[in-house]
CSV table of C-alpha atoms and ligand atoms in Angstrom, one decimal:
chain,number,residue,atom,x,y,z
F,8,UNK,CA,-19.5,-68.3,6.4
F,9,UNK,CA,-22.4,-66.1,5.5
F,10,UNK,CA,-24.5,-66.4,1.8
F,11,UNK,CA,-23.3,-63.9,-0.3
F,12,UNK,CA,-23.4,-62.4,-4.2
F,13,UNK,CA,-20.2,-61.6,-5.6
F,14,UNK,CA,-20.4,-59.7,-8.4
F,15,UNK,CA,-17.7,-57.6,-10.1
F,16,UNK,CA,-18.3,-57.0,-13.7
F,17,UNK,CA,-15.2,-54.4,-13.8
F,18,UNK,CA,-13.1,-55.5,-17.2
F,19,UNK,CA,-9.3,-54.7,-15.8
F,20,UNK,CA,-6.9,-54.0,-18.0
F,21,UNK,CA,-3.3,-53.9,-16.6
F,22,UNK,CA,0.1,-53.4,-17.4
F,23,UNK,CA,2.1,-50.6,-18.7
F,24,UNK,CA,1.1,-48.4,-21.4
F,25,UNK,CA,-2.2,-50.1,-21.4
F,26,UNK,CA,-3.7,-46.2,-21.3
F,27,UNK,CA,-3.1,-46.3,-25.3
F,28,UNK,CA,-6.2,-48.7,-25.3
F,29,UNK,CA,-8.4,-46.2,-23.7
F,30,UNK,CA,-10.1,-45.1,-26.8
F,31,UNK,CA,-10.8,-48.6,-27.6
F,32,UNK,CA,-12.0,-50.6,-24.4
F,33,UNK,CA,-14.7,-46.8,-24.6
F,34,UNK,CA,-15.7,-47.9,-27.8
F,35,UNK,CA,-15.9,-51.7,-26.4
F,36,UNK,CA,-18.2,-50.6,-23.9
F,37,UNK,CA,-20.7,-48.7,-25.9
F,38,UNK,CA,-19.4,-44.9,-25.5
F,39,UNK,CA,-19.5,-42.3,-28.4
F,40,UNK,CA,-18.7,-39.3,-26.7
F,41,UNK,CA,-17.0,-39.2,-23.3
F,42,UNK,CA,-16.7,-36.8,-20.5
F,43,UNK,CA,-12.9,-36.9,-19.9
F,44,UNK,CA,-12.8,-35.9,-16.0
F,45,UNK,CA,-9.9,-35.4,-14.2
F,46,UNK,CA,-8.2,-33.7,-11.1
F,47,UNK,CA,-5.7,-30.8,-10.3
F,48,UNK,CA,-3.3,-31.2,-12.8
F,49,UNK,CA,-1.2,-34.4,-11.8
F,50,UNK,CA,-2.7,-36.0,-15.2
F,51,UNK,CA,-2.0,-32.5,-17.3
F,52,UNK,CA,1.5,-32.5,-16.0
F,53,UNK,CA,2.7,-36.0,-17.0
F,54,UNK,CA,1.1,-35.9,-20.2
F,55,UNK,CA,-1.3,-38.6,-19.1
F,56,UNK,CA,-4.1,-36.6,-20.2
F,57,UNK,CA,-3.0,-36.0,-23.8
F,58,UNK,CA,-1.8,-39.4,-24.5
F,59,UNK,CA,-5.5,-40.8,-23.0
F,60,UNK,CA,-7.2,-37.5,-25.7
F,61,UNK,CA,-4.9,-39.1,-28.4
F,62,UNK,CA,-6.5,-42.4,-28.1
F,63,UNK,CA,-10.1,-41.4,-27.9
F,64,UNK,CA,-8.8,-39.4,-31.4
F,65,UNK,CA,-7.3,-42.9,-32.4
F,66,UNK,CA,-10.7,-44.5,-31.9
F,67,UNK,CA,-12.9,-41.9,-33.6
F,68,UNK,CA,-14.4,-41.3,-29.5
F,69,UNK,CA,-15.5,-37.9,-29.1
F,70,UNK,CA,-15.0,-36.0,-25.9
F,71,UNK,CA,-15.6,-32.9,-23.7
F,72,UNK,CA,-13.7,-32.4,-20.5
F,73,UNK,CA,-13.9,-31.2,-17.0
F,74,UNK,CA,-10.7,-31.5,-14.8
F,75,UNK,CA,-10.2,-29.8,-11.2
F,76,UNK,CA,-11.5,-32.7,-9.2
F,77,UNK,CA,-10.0,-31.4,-5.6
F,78,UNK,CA,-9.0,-34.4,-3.2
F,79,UNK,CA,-12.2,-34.7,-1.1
F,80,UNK,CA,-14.3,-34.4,-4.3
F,81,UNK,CA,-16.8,-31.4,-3.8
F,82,UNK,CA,-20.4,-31.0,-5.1
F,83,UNK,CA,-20.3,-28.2,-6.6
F,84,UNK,CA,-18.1,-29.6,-9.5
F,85,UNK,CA,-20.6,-32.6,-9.7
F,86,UNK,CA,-23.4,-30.2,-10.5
F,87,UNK,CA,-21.0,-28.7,-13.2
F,88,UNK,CA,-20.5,-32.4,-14.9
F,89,UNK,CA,-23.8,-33.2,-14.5
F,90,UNK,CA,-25.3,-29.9,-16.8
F,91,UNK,CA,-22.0,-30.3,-19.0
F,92,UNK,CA,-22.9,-34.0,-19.6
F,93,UNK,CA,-26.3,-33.1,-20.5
F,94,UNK,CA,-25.3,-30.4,-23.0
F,95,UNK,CA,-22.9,-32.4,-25.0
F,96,UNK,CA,-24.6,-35.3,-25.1
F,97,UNK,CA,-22.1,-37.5,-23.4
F,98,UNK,CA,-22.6,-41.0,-23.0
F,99,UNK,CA,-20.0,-42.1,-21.2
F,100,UNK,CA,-17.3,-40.9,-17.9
F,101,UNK,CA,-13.9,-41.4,-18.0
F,102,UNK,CA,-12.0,-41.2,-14.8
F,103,UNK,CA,-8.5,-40.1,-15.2
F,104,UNK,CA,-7.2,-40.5,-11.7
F,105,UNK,CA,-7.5,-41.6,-8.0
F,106,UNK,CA,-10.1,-42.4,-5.7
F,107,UNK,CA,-11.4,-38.7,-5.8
F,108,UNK,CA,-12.0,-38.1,-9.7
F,109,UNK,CA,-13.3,-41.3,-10.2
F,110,UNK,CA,-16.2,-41.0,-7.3
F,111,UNK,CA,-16.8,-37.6,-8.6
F,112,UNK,CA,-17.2,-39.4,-12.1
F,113,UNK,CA,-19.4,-42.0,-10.7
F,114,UNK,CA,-22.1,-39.5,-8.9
F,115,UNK,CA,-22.2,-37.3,-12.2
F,116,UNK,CA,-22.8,-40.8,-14.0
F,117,UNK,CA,-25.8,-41.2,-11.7
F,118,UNK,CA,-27.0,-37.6,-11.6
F,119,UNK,CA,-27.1,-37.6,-15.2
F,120,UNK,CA,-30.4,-39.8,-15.7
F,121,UNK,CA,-31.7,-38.9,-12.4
F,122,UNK,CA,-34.3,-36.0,-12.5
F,123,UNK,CA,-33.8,-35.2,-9.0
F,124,UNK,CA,-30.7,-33.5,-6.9
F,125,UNK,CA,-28.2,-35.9,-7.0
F,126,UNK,CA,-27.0,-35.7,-3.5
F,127,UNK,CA,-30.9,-37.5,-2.4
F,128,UNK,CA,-28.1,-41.1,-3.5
F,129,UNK,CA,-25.8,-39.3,-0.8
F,130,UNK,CA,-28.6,-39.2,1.7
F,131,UNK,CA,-30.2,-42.6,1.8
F,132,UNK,CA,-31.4,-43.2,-2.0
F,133,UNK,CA,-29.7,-45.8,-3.9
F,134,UNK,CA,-29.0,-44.6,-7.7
F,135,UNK,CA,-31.0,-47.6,-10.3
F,136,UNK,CA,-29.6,-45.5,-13.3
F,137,UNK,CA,-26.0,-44.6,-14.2
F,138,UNK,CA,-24.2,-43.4,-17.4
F,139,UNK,CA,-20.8,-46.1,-17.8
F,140,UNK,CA,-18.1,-45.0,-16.7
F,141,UNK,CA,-14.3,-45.9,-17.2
F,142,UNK,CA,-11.4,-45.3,-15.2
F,143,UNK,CA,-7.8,-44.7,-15.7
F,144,UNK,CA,-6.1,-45.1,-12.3
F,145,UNK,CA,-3.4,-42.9,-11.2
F,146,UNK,CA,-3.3,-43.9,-7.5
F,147,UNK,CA,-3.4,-47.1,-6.2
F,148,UNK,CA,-5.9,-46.5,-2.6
F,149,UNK,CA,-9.1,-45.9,-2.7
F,150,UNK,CA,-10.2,-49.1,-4.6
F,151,UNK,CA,-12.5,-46.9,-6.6
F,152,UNK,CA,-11.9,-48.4,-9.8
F,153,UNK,CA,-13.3,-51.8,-8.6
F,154,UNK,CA,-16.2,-50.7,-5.8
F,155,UNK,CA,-19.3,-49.6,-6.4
F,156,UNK,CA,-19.2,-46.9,-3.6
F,157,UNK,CA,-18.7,-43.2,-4.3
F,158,UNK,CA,-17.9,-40.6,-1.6
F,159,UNK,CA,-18.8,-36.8,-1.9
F,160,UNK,CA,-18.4,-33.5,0.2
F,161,UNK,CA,-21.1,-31.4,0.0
F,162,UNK,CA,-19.5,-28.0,0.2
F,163,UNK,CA,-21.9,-26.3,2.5
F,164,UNK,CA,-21.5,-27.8,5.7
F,165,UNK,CA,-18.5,-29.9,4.5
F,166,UNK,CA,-20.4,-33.1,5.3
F,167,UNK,CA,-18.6,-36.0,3.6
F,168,UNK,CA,-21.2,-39.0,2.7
F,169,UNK,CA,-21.1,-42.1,0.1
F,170,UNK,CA,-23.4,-44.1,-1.9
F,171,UNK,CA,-23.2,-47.8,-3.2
F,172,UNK,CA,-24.8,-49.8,-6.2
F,173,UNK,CA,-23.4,-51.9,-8.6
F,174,UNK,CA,-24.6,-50.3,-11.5
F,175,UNK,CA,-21.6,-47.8,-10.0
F,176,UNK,CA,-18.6,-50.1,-10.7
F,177,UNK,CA,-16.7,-49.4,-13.7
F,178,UNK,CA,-17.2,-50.8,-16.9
F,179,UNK,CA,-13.4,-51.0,-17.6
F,180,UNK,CA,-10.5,-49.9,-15.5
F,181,UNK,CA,-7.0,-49.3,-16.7
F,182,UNK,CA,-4.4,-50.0,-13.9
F,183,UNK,CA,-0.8,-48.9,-15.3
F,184,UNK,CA,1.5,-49.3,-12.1
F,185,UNK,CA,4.1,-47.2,-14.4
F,186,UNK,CA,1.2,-44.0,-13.3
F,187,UNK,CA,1.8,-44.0,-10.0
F,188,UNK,CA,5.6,-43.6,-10.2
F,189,UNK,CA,4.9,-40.0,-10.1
F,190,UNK,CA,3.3,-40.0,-6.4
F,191,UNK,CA,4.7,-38.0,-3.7
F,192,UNK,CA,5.9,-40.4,-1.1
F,193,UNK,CA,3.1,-38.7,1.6
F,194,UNK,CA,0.5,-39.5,-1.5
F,195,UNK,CA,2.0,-42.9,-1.4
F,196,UNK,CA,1.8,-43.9,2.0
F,197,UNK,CA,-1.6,-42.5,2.6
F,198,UNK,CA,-3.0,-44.7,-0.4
F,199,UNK,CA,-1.0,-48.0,1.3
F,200,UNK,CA,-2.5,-47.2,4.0
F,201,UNK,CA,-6.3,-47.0,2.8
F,202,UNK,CA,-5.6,-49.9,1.1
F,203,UNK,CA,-4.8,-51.4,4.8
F,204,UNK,CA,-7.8,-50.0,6.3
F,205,UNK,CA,-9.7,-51.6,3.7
F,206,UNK,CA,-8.6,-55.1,4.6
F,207,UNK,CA,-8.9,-54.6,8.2
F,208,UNK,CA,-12.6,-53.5,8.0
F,209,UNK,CA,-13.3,-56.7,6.7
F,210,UNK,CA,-10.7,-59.1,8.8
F,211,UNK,CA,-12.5,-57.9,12.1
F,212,UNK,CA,-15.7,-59.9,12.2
F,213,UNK,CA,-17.7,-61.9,14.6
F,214,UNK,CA,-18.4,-64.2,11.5
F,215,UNK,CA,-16.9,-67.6,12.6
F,216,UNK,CA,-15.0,-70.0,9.9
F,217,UNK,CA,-14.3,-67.9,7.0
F,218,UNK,CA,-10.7,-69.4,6.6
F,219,UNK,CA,-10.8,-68.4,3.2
F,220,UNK,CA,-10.9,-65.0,3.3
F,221,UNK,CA,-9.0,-64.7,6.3
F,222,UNK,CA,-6.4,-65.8,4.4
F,223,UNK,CA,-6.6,-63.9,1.7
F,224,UNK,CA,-7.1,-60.5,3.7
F,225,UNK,CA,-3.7,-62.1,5.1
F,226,UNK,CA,-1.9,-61.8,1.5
F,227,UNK,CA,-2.9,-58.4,1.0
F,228,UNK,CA,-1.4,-57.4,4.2
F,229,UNK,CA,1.3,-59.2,4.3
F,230,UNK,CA,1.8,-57.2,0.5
F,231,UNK,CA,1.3,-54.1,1.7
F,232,UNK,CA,3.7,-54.5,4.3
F,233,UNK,CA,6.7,-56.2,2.2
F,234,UNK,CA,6.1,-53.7,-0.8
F,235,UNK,CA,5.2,-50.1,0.4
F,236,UNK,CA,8.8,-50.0,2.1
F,237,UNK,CA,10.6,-50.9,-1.4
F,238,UNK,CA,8.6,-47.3,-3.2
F,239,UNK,CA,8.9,-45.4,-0.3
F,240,UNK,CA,12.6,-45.5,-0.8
F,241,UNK,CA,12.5,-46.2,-4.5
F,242,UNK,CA,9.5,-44.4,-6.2
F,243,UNK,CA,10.0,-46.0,-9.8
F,244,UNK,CA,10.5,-49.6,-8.5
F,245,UNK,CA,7.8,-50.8,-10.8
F,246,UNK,CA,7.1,-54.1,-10.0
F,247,UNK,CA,6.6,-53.2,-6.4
F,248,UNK,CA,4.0,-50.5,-7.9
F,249,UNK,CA,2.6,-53.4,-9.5
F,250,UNK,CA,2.3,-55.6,-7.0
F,251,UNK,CA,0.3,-52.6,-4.9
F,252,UNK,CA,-2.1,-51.2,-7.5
F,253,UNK,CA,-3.4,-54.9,-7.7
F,254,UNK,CA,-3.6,-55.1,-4.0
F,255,UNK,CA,-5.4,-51.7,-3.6
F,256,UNK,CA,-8.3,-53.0,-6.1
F,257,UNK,CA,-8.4,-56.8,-4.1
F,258,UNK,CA,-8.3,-55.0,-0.9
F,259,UNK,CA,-11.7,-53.1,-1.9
F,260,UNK,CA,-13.3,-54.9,-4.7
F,261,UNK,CA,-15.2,-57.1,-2.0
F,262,UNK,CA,-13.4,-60.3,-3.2
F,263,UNK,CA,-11.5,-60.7,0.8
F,264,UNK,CA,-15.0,-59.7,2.4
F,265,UNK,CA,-17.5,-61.7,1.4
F,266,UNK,CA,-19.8,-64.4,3.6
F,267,UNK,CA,-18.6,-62.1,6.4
F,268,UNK,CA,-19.4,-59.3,8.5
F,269,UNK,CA,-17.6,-56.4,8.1
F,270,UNK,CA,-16.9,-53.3,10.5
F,271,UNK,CA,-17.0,-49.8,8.8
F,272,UNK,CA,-16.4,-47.3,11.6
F,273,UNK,CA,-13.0,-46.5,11.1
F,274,UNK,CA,-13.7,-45.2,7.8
F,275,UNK,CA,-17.0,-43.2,9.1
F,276,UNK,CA,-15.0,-42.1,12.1
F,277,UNK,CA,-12.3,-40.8,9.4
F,278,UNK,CA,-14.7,-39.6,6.9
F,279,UNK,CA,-16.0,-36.6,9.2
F,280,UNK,CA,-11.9,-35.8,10.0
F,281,UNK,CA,-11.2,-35.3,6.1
F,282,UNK,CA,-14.7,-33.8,6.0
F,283,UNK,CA,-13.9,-31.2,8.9
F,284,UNK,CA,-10.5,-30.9,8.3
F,285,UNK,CA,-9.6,-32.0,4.4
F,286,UNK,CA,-7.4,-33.7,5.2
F,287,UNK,CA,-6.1,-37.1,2.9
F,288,UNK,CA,-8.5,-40.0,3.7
F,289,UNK,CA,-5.4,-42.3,4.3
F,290,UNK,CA,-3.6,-39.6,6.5
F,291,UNK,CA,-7.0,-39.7,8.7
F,292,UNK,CA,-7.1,-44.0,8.8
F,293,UNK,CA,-3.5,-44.1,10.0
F,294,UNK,CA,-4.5,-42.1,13.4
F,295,UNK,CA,-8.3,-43.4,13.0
F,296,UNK,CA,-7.4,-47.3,12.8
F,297,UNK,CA,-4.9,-48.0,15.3
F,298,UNK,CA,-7.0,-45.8,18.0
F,299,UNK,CA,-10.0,-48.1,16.9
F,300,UNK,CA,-8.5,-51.0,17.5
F,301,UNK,CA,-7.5,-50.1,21.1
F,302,UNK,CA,-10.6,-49.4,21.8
F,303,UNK,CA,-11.8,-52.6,20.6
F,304,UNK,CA,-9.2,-55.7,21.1
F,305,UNK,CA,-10.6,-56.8,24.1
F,306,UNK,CA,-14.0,-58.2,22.3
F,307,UNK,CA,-11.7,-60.6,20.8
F,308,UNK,CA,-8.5,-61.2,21.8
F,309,UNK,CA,-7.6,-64.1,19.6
F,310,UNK,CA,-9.0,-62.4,16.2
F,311,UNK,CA,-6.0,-59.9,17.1
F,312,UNK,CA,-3.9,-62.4,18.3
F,313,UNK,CA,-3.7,-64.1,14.7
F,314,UNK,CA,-3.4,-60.6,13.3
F,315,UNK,CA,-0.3,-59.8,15.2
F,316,UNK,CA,1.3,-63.5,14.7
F,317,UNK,CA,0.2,-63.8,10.9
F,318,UNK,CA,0.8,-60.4,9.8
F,319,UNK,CA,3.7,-58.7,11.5
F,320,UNK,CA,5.3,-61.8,12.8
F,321,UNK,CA,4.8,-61.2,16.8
F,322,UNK,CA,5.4,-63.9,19.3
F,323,UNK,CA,2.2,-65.5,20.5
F,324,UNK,CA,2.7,-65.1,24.1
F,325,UNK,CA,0.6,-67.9,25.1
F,326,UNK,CA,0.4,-67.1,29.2
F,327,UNK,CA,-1.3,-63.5,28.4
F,328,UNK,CA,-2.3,-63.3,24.7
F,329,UNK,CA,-3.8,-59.7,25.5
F,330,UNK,CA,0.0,-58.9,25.1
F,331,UNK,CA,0.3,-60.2,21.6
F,332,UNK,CA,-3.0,-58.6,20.8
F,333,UNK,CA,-1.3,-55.5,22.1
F,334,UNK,CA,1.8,-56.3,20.1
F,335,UNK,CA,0.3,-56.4,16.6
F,336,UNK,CA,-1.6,-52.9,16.9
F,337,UNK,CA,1.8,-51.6,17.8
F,338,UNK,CA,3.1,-53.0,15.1
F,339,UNK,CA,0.3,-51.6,12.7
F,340,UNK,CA,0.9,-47.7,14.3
F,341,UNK,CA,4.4,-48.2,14.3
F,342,UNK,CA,4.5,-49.4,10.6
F,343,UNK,CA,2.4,-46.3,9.7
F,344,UNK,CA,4.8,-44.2,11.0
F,345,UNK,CA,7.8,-45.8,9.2
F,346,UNK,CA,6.2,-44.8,6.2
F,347,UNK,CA,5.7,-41.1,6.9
F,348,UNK,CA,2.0,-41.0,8.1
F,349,UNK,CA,0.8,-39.1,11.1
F,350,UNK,CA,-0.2,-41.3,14.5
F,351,UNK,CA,-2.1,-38.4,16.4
F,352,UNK,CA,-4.5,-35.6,16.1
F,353,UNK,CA,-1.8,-32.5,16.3
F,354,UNK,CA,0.5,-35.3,13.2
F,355,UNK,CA,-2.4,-34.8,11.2
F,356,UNK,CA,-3.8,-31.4,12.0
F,357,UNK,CA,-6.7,-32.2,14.0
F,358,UNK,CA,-8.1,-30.7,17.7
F,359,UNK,CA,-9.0,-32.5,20.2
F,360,UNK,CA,-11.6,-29.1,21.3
F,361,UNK,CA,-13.6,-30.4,17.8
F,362,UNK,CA,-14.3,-34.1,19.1
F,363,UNK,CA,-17.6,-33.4,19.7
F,364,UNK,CA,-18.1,-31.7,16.2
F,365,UNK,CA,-17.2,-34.8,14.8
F,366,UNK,CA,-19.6,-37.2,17.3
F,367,UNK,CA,-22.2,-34.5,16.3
F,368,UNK,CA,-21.6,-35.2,12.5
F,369,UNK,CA,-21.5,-38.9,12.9
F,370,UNK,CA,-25.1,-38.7,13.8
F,371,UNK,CA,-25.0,-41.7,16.1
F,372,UNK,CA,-27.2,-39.6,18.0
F,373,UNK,CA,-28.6,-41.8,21.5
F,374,UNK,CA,-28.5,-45.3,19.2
F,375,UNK,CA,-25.7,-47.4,18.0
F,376,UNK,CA,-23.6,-48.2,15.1
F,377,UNK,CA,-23.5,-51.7,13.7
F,378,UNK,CA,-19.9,-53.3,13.9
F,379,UNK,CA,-17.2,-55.9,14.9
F,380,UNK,CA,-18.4,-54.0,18.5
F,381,UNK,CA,-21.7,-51.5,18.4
F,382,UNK,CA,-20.3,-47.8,19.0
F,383,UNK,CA,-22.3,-45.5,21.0
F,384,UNK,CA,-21.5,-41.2,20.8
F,385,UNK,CA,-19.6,-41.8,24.2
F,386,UNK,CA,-17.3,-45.1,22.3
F,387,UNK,CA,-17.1,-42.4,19.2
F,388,UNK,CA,-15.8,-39.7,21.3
F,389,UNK,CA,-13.2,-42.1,23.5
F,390,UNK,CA,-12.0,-43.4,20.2
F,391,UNK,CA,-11.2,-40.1,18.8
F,392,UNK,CA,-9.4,-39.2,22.2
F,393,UNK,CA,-7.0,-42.2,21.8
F,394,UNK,CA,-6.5,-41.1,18.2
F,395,UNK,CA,-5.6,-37.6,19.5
F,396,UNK,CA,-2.9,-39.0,22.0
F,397,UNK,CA,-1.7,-41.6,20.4
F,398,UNK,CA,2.3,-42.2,21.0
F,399,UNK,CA,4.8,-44.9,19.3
N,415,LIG,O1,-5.6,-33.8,-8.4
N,415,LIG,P1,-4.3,-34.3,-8.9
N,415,LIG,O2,-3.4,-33.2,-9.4
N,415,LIG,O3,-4.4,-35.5,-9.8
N,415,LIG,O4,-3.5,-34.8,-7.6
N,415,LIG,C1,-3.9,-35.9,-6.8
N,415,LIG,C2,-4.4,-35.6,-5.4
N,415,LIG,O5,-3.8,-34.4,-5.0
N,415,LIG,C3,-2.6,-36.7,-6.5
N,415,LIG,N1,-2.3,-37.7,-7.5
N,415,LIG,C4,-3.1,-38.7,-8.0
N,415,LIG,N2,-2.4,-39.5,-8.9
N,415,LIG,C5,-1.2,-38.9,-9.0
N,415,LIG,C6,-1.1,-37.8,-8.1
N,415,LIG,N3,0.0,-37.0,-8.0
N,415,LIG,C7,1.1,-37.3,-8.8
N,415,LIG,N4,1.1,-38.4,-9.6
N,415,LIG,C8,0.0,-39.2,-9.7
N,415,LIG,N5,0.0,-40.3,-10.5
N,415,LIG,O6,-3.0,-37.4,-5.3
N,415,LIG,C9,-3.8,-36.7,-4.6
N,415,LIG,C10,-4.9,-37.6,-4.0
N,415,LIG,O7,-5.8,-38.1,-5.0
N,415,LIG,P2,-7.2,-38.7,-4.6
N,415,LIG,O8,-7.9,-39.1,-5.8
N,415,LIG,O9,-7.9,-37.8,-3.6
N,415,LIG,O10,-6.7,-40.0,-3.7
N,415,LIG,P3,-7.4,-41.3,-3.4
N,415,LIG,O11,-7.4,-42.3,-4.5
N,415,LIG,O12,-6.8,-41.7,-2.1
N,415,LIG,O13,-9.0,-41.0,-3.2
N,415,LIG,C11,-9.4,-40.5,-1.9
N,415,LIG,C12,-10.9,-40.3,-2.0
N,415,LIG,O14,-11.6,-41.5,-2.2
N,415,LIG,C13,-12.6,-41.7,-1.2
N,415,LIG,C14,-12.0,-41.0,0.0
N,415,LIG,O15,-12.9,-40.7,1.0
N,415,LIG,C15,-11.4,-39.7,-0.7
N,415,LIG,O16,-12.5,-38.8,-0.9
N,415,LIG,N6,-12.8,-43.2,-1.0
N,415,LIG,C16,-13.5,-43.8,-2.0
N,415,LIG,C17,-13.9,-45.1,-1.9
N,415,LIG,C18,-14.6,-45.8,-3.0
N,415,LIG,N7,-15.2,-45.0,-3.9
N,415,LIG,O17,-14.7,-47.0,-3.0
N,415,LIG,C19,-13.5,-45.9,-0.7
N,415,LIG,C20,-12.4,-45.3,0.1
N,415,LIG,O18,-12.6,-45.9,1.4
N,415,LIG,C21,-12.5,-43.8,0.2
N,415,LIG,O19,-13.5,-43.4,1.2
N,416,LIG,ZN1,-10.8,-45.9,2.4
């Protein structure tokens, strides 16, 4: 195992109807007057946003409010918080929904104080100041409400990039599984499925003897795969909600990933298909991953092995383990599908004639990228080819 830091000041607050508490756990944290930021209209439409208004009113919080976060959060809109937060004085973000609002929420936080363009901590700059910023989840995937990562689309050019500092993660989160009853089932699965991908960037690592977190990438998975069958077929099963919400902030907050390397290609390969395409982040893993892991099982047969054995219950075949390694991504594309995600390029809406648009994007250029194995343009490009043809 690797040193590491792990820290994760996030205060959680779960359970159901915990989103009458907003006002409060704002005024816990120091806010006065919030920007209430939200999406397209999920929030408006279940009465989620008045109920979170009502609170703030409870609490004596004052607010302003900017909602039409699109998925793929664009900015333009960022800009918008950024001049609206400066006008009113805000001194706070509150993040009422998924992955998308509450990244856009987080790069207004740090464009706020910041004199410059705010996309320069999209580029290469990392933010040192941020206003707070408090989230109430609506969709368990992105693993926002715990990380300290934010990912944006600059419009122009639709190039997709994130930032990361810790002065990023939340000051509170409010996680009420009840929320995400109202998901679509695609919405569903495509948020399962990031939440997969997030665990599996982490479990494939050259990092010897990190039982621990092994292990505990194990449980996630193993949760994922017991629980996102049960509200597939039964969208208000609430424990089941429950039990996924929590897995979707463990699988990201770093807690399964620390002391070891971690591979992040996946989501970079994905990241220029919902750039290119806007498409849903999760949609783009489930033909991204498995292709990925084709491509790379060889550089460690075992590591897959125990994957396949551990996590979807293959037989070890002990006189050619390549097969078991085989087996369990399979498994993994196969299991995708079962829960209505796409498993090729023409599934998700992709062409294969724009593979080298999105090797150009990824900006690998003639070096590598760092990983559980280095990917040159050509490895890029081959991947993205499985991904296109990829069969049950
Ligand atoms: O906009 P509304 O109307 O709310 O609709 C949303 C949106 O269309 C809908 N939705 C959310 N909660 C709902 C609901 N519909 C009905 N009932 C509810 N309770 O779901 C759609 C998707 O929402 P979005 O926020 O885009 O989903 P997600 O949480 O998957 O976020 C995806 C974004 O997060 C980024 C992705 O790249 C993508 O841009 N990521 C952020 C990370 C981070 N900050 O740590 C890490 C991830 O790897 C990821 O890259
Ligand atoms: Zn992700």
């Amino acid at each position: 195992m690797e040193n590491f830091n792990f820290y994760s000041p996030t205060e959680f607050v779960f359970g159901m109807g915990r989103e009458s508490e907003c006002g409060e756990y704002v005024k816990k944290h120091g806010g006065h007057k919030v920007l209430l930021h939200y999406g397209g209209g999920s929030a408006v439409r279940s009465g989620l946003l008045d109920r979170v208004k009502e609170s703030f009113e409870k609490s004596g919080v004052g607010y302003c409010e900017l909602g039409g976060v699109q998925p793929n959060p664009r900015d333009t809109l960022v800009y918008k918080g950024i001049e609206l937060c400066r006008c009113e004085g805000a001194d706070m973000i509150v993040a009422v929904g998924g992955g998308s609002v509450i990244d856009s929420a987080k790069a207004i936080a740090a464009g706020v104080p910041y004199e410059g363009d705010f996309w320069d901590f999209y580029s290469g700059k990392a933010p040192e100041k941020a206003l707070p910023v408090g989230v109430v989840l609506t969709i368990a995937a992105a693993g926002s409400e715990g990380s300290p990562d934010s990912v944006i689309t600059k419009e122009e050019g639709m190039l997709k990039r994130g930032t990361g500092a810790d002065i990023l993660r939340p000051k509170f989160s409010i996680l009420d599984p009840e929320l995400t009853q109202t998901l679509p089932p695609y919405q569903t699965a495509c948020g399962a499925t990031d939440i997969m991908a997030h665990v599996f960037e982490r479990y494939f690592t050259n990092t010897k003897d990190v039982e621990i977190t092994d292990r505990l990438c194990e449980a996630v998975l193993l949760t994922m795969v017991k629980e996102t069958p049960r509200v597939i077929s039964d969208p208000d099963d609430y424990q089941a909600r429950a039990n996924i919400m929590w897995a979707g902030m463990v699988a990201h907050n770093n807690i399964v990933g620390v002391g070891r390397q971690q591979d992040w290609n996946s989501h970079g390969l994905e990241h220029e298909l919902s750039g290119l395409y806007d498409c849903a982040h999760g949609a783009g893993l489930a033909v991204i991953m498995p292709a990925w892991m084709e491509f790379v099982y060889k550089h460690d047969i075992m590591r897959f092995c125990q994957m396949a054995t551990r996590v979807f219950s293959c037989d070890m075949d002990y006189a050619c383990p390549e097969n078991t390694a085989y087996e369990g991504i399979r498994c993994f594309r196969n299991f995708l599908h079962s829960i209505g995600m796409p498993i090729n390029f023409q599934e998700l809406g992709a062409r294969e004639e724009d593979i080298p648009v999105l090797v150009e994007k990824l900006g690998i250029g003639s070096g590598k990228r760092a990983g559980f194995v280095e990917l040159s343009s050509e490895d890029a490009a081959e991947i993205y080819r499985i991904a296109a043809h990829a069969e049950l």
